[in-house]
XYZ file of C-alpha atoms in Angstrom:
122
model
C 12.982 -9.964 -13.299
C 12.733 -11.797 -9.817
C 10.772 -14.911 -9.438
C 8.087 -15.027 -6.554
C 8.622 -18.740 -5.934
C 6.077 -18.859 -3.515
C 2.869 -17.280 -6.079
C 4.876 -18.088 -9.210
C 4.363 -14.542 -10.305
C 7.554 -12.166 -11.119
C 8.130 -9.349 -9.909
C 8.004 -7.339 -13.285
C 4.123 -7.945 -13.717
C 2.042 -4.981 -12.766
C 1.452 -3.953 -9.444
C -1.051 -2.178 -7.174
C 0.182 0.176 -4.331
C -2.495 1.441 -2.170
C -1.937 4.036 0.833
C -3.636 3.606 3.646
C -1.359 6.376 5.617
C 0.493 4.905 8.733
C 3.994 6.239 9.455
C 5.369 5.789 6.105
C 3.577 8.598 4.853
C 3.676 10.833 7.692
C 5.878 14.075 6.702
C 7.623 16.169 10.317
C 5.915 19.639 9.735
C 8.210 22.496 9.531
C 5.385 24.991 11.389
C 5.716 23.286 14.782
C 9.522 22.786 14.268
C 9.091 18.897 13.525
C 7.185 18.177 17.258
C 4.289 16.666 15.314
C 3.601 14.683 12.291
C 0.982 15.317 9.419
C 0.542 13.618 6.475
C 2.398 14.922 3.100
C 1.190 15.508 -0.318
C 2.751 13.105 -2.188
C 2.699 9.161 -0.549
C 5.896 7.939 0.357
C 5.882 4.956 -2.128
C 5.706 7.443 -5.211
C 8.770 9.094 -3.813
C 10.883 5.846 -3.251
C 9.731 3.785 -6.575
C 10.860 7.490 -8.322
C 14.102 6.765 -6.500
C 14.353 2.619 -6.772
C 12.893 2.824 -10.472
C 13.916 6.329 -11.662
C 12.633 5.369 -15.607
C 10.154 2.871 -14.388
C 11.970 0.246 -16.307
C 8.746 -0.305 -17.905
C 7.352 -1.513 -14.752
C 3.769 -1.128 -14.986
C 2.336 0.189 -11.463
C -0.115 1.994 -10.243
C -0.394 3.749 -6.702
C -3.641 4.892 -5.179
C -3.984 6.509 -1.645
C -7.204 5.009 -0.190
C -6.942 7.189 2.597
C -4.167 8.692 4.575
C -5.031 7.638 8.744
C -2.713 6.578 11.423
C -3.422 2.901 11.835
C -4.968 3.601 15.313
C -7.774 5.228 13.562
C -8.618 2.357 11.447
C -12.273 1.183 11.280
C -14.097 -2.042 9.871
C -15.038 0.259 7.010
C -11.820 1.248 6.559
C -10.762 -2.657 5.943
C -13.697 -3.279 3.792
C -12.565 -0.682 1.240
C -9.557 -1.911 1.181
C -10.632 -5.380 0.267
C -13.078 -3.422 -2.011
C -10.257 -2.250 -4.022
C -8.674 -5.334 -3.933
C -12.242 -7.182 -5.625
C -11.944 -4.202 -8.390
C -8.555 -4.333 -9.470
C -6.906 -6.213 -12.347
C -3.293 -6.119 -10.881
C -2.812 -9.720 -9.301
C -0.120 -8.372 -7.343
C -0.825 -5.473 -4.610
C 1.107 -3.746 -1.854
C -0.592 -2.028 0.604
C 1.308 0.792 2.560
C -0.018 1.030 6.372
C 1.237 1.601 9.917
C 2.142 -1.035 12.154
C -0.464 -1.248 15.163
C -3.122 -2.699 13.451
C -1.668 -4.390 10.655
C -2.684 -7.668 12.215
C -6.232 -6.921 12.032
C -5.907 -5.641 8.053
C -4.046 -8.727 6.952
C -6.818 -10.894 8.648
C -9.540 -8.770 6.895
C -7.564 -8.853 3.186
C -6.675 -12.683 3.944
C -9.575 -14.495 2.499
C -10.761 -11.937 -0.486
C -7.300 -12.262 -1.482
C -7.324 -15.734 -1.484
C -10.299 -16.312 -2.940
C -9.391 -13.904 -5.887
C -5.892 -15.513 -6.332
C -4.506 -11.956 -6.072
C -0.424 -11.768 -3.710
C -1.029 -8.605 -1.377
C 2.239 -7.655 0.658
């Protein structure tokens, strides 16, 4: 197990993933000859913890796609599911897969909920 020093929380407790979309889970279609991107079946996170964590080292996880948008296209709404999800869950510890240009904005939005419900988001 690996210690979180910072939440005192290791990393072998259970864990939330939720998509959000973003590059990570963009797929290069093979129809336009990879000139475009559109987002794949299966969310990039389920494909690398099969790879990291082939067994799942009875790690118990859970990933959800919220929705699957470029970050561009993110709304308020948008945000306030997300820290929806995050006032419904159990986990105490929850990644959140999304793309880069509005990150910022996210983080802000998740920062107090997630304080307030003593819950590590990454």
């Amino acid at each position: 197990r690996i210690s979180m020093a910072a939440s005192g929380r290791e990393l072998g407790e259970a864990c939330l993933f939720v998509c959000c979309g973003g590059t990570i889970d963009k797929d290069y279609p093979r129809s336009t000859g990879g000139y475009a991107f559109e987002f794949g079946d299966v969310p990039a996170v389920e494909r690398i913890l099969k790879r990291v964590i082939p067994h799942g080292w009875g790690w118990d996880h859970e990933v959800r796609v919220l929705f699957q948008k470029d970050s561009l296209d993110m709304t308020d709404a948008d945000r306030a599911a997300l820290v929806d999800v995050l006032r419904e869950t159990s986990h105490a510890q929850v990644v959140v897969t999304h793309g880069t240009d509005t990150m910022i904005a996210t983080a802000r939005a998740m920062d107090a909920p997630a304080r307030q419900l003593a819950k590590v988001v990454a």
